Coordinates of C-alpha atoms and ligand atoms in Angstrom, one line a residue:
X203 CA -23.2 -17.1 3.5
X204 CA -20.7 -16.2 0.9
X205 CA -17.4 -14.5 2.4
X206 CA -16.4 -11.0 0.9
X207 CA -12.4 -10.6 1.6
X208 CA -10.2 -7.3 1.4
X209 CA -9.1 -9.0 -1.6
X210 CA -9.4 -11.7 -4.1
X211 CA -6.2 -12.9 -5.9
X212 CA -6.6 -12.4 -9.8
X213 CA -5.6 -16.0 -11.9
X214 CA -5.6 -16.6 -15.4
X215 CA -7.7 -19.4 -17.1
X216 CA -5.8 -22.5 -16.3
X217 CA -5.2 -23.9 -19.2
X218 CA -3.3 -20.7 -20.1
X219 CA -1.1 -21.0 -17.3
X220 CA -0.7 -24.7 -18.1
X221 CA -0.2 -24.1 -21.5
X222 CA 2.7 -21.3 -20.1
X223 CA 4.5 -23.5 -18.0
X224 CA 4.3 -26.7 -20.1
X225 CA 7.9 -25.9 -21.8
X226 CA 9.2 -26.1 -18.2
X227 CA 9.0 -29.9 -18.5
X228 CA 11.1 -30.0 -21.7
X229 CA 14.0 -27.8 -20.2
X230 CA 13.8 -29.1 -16.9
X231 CA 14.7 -25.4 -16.0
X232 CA 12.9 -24.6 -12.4
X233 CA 15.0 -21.2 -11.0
X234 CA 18.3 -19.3 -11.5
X235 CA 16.7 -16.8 -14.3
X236 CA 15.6 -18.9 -16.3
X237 CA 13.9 -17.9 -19.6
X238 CA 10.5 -16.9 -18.6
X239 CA 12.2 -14.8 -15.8
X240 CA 13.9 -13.2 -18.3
X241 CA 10.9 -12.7 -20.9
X242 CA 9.0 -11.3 -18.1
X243 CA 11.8 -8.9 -17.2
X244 CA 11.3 -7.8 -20.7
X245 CA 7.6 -7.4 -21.0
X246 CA 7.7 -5.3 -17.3
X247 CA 10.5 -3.4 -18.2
X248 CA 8.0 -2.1 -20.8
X249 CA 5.1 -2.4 -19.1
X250 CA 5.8 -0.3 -16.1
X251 CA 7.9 2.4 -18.7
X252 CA 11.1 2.0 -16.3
X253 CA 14.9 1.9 -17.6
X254 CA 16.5 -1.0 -15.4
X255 CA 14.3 -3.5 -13.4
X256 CA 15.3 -6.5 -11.5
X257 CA 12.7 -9.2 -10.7
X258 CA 12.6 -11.1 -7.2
X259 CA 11.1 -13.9 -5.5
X260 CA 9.0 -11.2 -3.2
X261 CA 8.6 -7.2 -2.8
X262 CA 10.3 -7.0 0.6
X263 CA 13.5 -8.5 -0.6
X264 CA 13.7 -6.4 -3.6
X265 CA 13.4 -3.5 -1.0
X266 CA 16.1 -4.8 1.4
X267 CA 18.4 -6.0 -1.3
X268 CA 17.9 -2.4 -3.0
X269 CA 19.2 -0.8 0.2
X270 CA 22.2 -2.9 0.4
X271 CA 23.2 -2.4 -3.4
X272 CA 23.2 1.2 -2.7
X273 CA 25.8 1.1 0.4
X274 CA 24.1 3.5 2.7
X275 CA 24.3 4.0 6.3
X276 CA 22.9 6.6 8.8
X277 CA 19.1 7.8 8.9
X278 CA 16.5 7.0 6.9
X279 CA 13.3 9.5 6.3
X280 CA 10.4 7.5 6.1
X281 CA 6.9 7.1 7.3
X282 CA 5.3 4.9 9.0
X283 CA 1.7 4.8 7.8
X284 CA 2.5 1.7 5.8
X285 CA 2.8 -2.3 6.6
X286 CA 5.8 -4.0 8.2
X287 CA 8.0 -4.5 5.5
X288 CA 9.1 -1.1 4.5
X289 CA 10.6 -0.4 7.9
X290 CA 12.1 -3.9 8.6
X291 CA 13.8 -3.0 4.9
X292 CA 15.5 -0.4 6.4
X293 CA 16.4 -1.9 9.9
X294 CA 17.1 -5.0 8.9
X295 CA 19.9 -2.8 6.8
X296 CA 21.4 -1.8 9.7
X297 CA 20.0 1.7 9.6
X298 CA 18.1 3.9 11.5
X299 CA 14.5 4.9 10.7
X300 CA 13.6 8.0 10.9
X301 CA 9.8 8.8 10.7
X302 CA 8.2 11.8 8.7
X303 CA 4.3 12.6 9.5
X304 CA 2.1 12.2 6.5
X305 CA -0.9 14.4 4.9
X306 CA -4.1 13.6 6.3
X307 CA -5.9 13.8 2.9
X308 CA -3.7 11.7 0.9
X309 CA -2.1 9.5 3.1
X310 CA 1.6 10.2 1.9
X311 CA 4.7 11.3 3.3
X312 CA 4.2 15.5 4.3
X313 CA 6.8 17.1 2.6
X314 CA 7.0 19.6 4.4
X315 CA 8.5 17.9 7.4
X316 CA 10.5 16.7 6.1
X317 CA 13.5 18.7 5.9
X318 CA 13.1 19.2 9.7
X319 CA 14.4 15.9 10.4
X320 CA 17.3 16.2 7.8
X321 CA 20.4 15.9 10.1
X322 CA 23.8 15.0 9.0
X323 CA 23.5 11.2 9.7
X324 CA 20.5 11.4 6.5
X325 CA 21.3 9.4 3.8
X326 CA 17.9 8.3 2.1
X327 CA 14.2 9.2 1.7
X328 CA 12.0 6.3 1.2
X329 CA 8.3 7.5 0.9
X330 CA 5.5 5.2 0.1
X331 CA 2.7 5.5 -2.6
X332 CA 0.5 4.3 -0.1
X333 CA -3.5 3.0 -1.5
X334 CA -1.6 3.7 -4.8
X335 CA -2.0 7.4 -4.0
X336 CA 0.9 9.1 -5.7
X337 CA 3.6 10.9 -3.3
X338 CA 4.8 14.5 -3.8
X339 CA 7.8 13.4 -6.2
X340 CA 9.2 16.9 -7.5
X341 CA 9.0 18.2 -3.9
X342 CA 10.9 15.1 -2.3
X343 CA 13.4 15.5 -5.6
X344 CA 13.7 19.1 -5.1
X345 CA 14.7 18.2 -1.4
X346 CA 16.9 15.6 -2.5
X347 CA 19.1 17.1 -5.1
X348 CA 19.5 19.9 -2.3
X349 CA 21.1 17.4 1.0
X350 CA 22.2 14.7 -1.6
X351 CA 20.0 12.3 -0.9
X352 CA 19.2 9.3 -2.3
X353 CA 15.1 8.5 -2.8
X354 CA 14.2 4.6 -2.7
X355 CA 9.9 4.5 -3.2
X356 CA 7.8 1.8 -1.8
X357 CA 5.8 1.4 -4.7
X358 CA 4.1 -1.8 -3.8
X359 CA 0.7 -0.6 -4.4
X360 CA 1.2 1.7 -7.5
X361 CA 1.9 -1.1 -10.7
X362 CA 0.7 0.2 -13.5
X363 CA 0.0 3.6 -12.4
X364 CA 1.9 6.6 -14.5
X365 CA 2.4 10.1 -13.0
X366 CA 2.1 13.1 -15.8
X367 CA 2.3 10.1 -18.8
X368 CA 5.4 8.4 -17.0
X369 CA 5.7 4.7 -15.4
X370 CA 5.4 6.2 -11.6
X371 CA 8.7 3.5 -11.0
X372 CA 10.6 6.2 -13.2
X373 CA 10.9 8.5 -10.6
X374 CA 13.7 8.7 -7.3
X375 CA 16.9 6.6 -8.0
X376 CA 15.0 3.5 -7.3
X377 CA 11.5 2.0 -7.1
X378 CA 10.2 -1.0 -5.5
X379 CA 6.9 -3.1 -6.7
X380 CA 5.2 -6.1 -5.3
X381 CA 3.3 -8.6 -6.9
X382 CA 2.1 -10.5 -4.0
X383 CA -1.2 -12.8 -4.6
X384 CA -2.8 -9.5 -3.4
X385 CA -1.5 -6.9 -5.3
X386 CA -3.3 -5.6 -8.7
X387 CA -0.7 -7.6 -10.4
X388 CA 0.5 -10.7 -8.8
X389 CA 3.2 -13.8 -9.6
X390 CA 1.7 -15.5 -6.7
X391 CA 5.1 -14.0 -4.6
X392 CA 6.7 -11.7 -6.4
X393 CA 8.6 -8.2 -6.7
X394 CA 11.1 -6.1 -8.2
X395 CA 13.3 -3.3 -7.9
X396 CA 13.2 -0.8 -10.5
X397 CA 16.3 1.8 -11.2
X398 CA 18.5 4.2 -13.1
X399 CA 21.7 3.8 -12.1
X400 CA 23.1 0.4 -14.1
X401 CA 25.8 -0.1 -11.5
X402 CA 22.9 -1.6 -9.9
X403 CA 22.3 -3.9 -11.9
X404 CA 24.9 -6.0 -11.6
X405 CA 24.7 -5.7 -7.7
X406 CA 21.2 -6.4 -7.3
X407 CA 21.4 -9.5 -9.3
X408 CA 24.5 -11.0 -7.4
X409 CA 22.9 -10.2 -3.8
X410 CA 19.6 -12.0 -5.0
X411 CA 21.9 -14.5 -5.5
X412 CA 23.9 -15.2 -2.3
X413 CA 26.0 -12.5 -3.7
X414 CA 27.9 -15.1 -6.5
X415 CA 29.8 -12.9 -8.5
X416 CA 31.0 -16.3 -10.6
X417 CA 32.1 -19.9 -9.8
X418 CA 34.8 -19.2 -7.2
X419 CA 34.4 -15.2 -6.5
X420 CA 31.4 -14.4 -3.8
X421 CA 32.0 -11.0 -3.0
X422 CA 28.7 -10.0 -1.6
X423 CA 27.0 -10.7 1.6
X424 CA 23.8 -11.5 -0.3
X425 CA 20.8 -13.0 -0.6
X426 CA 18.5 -16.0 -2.2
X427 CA 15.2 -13.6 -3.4
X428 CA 15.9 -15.5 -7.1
X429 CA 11.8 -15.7 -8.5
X430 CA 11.0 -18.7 -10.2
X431 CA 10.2 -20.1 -13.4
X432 CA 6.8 -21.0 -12.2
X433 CA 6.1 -17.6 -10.7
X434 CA 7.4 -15.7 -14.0
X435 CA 5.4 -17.5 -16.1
X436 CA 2.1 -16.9 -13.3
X437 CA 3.5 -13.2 -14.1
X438 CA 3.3 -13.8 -18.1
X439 CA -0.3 -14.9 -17.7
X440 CA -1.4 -12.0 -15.7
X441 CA -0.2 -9.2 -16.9
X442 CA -1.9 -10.0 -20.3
X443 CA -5.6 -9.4 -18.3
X444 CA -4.0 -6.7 -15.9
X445 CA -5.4 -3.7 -17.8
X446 CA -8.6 -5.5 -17.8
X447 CA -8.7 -6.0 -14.1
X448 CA -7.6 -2.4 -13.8
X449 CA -10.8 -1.3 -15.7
X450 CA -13.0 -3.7 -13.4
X451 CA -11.3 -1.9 -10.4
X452 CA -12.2 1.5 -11.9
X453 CA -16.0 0.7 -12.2
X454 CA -16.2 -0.9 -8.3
X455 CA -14.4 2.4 -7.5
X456 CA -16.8 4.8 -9.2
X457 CA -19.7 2.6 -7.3
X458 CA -18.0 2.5 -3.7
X459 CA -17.5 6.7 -4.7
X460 CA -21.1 7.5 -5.9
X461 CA -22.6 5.1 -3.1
X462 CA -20.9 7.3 -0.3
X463 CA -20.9 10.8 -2.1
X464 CA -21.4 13.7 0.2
X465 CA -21.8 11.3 3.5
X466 CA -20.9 13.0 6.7
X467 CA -17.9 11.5 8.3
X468 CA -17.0 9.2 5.8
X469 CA -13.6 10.5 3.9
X470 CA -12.7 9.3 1.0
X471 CA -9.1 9.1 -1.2
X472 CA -8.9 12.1 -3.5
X473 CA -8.5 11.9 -7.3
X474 CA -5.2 12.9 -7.6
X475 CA -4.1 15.7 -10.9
X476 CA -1.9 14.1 -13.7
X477 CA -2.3 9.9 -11.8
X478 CA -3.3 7.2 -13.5
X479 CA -4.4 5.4 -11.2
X480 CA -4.9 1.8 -10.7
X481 CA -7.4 1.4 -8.0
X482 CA -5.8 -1.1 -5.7
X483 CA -7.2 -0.1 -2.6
X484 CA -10.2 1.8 -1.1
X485 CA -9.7 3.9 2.2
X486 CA -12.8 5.3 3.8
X487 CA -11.6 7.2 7.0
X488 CA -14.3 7.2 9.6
X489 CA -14.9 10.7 11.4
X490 CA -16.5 9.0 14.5
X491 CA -17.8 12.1 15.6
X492 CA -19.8 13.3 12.0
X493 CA -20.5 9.8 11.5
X494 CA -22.1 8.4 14.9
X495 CA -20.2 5.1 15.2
X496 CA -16.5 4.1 15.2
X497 CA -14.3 2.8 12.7
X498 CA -13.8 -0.6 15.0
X499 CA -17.4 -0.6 15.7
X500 CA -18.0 -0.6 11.5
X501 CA -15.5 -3.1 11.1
X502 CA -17.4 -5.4 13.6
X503 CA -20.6 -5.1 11.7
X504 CA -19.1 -6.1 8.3
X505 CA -17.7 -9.1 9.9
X506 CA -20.8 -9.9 10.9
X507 CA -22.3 -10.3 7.3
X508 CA -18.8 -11.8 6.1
X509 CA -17.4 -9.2 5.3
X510 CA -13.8 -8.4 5.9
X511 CA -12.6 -4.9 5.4
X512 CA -9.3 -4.6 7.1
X513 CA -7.9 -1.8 9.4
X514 CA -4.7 -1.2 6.9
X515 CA -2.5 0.6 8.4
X516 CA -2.9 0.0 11.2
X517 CA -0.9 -0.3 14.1
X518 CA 1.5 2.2 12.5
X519 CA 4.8 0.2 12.4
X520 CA 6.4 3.3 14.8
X521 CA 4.0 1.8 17.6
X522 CA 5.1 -2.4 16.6
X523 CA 6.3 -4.3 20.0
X524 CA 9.5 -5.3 17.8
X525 CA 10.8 -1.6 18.5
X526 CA 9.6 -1.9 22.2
X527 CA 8.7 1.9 22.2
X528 CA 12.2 3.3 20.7
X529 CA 10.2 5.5 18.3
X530 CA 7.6 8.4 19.4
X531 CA 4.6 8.3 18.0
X532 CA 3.6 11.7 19.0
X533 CA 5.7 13.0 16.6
X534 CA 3.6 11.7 13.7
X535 CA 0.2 12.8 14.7
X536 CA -1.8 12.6 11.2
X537 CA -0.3 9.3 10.7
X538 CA -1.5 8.3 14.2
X539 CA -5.4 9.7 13.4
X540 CA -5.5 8.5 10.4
X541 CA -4.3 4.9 11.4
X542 CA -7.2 4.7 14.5
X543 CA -9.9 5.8 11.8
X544 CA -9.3 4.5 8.4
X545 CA -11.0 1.0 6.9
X546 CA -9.6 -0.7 3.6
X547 CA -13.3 -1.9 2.1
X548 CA -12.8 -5.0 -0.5
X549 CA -12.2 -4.3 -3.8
X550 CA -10.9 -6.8 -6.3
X551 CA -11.5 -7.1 -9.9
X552 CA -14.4 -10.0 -9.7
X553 CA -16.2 -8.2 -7.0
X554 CA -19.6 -8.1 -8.1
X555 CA -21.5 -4.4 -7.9
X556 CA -24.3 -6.0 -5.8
X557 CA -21.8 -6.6 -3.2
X558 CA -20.5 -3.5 -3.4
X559 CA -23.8 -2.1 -2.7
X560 CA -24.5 -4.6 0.5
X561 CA -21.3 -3.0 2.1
X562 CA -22.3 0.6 1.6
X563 CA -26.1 -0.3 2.7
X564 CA -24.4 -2.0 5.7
X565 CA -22.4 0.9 6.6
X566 CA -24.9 3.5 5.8
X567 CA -27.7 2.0 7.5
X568 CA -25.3 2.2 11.4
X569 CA -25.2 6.0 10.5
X570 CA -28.9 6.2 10.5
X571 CA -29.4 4.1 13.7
X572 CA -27.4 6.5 15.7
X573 CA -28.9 9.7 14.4
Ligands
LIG722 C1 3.0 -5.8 -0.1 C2 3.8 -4.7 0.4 C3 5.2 -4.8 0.6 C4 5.9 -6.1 0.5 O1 5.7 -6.9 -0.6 P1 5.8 -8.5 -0.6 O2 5.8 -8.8 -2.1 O3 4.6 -9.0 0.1 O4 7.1 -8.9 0.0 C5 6.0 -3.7 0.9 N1 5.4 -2.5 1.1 C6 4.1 -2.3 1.0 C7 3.5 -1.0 1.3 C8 3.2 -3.4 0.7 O5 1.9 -3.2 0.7

């Protein structure tokens, strides 16, 4: 029986990526911003329609090392419907989390709670476009131009995706992707952090370097999150088929959507007004009560016929034993339903439609054996 993962990494041809990473040979040039890094700055600085950007070995480290070159302290608004690595960002920066419900239709930080946990200790928002479903941005400006605060995004899941015509890494004063193997656009690890201000730039690319300012100056407490020639040029190959994938993704989605259409109990993502999206994930959240059978109990079933959806996000990272119950997680009750209920079916760009099918069938067919 053929496994069906969450996800299927996307790869080019081989012999383009040999044919990309050939020239390494010749220069003998493996890391240190090399010219592929560089070219690939270029081409995403483009591609994602953002005004600074500043590529890294992963997406967490761009996010930590973001934090850093922006000097904050004090509280950070966040949620925590979302994996590890955007709270351990902000911890691991030495501040304090502080964690904002989210909307139980789109999965995104509730704006309007979130200047009830504004105190004077606040010195960031950092929201997440989680599934690639795009956050509130004018309301969470509109509240940050108000307390002076500055707005980091997780936007991990969102490359490619624009927000009324704009590269959605435009907004806030800073944006973070990821291209891990997983992501719609991956350099097998990869990430970058995406900004306005230029003071940045020279900060973000002496922290990702042990903070080196030259040969005998270190003045930063830094980093190594330098990305490699051999991931850029993985980067360069992909992101010539990535609005190819995209469209694949569109078509599974459409299929997963009409499949499920007006089924009781099984919610779907909304299509969100002025997004382009890019289909990187799809949510069901499973009503247990409309639908007959659990979200755990669905999930067991799949796994059954090799399937393996995956219960993303959850635990909420408010709940993770690292915090050893500092956080209460009764004060983010939408995030805490949402988390016990919601599946992440596969989609990838090679996923076939007659798969996609088997795992509605699969699904559907428990609904009818408890009705
Ligand atoms: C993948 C992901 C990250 C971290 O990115 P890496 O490139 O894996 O380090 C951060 N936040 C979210 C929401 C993610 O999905």
């Amino acid at each position: 029986m053929n496994k069906i993962l969450v996800t299927r990494s996307s790869m080019p041809d081989l012999d383009e990526y040999i044919e990309e990473i050939k020239d390494i040979w010749d220069t003998h040039w493996l890391t240190n911003m090399g010219s592929k890094h560089k070219k690939l700055e270029t081409q995403l600085k483009e591609y994602l329609d953002v005004e600074n950007i500043s590529l890294m070995t992963n997406g967490h480290l761009s996010l930590e090392l973001g934090l850093q070159a922006m000097n904050l302290k004090g509280e950070v608004i966040t949620t925590p419907f979302t994996f590890a690595s955007t709270t351990h960002a902000i911890v691991r920066n030495g501040l304090t989390p502080v964690f904002c419900d989210i909307n139980p239709d789109d999965y995104t930080m509730n704006v309007n709670k979130i200047e009830s946990l504004i105190t004077d200790k606040t010195c960031a928002i950092l929201p997440v476009h989680v599934y690639g479903n795009v956050c509130n941005i004018e309301e969470i400006e509109r509240i940050a131009k108000k307390y002076d605060l500055k707005v980091i995004y997780d936007a991990a899941h969102t490359f490619g995706v624009r927000y009324k015509g704009k590269g959605i890494g435009s907004f806030g004063d800073a944006s973070m992707f990821s291209f891990h193997a997983t992501k719609v656009f991956n350099t097998i690890e990869g990430g970058c952090m995406c900004f306005h201000n230029l003071s940045y730039e020279k900060e973000l690319y002496k922290l990702k370097n042990f903070g080196i300012k030259n040969e005998t100056v270190v003045d930063g407490i830094g980093s190594n999150a330098k990305m490699n020639e051999f991931q850029a040029a993985m980067g360069l190959c992909n992101l010539r088929h990535v609005d190819e994938e995209i469209q694949k993704r569109k078509k599974i989605t459409e299929r997963y959507r009409k499949n499920f259409q007006g089924t009781e109990g099984i919610k779907l993502s909304p299509e969100q007004k002025d997004v382009e999206s890019n289909y990187a994930y799809f949510p069901v959240v499973i009503d247990e009560k409309a639908f007959g059978v659990t979200r755990n109990e669905i999930y067991d079933e799949l796994k059954k016929y090799g399937i393996y959806a995956r219960k993303y996000f959850y635990p909420l990272t408010n709940t993770f034993d690292c915090f050893n119950g500092k956080y209460d997680v009764d004060k983010t009750p939408a995030a805490l339903y949402i988390s016990k209920r919601v599946l992440t079916l596969p989609l990838y760009a090679d996923l076939l439609m007659d798969e996609v099918d088997r795992i509605c069938e699969i699904i559907l067919s428990m609904r009818k054996r408890e009705l």
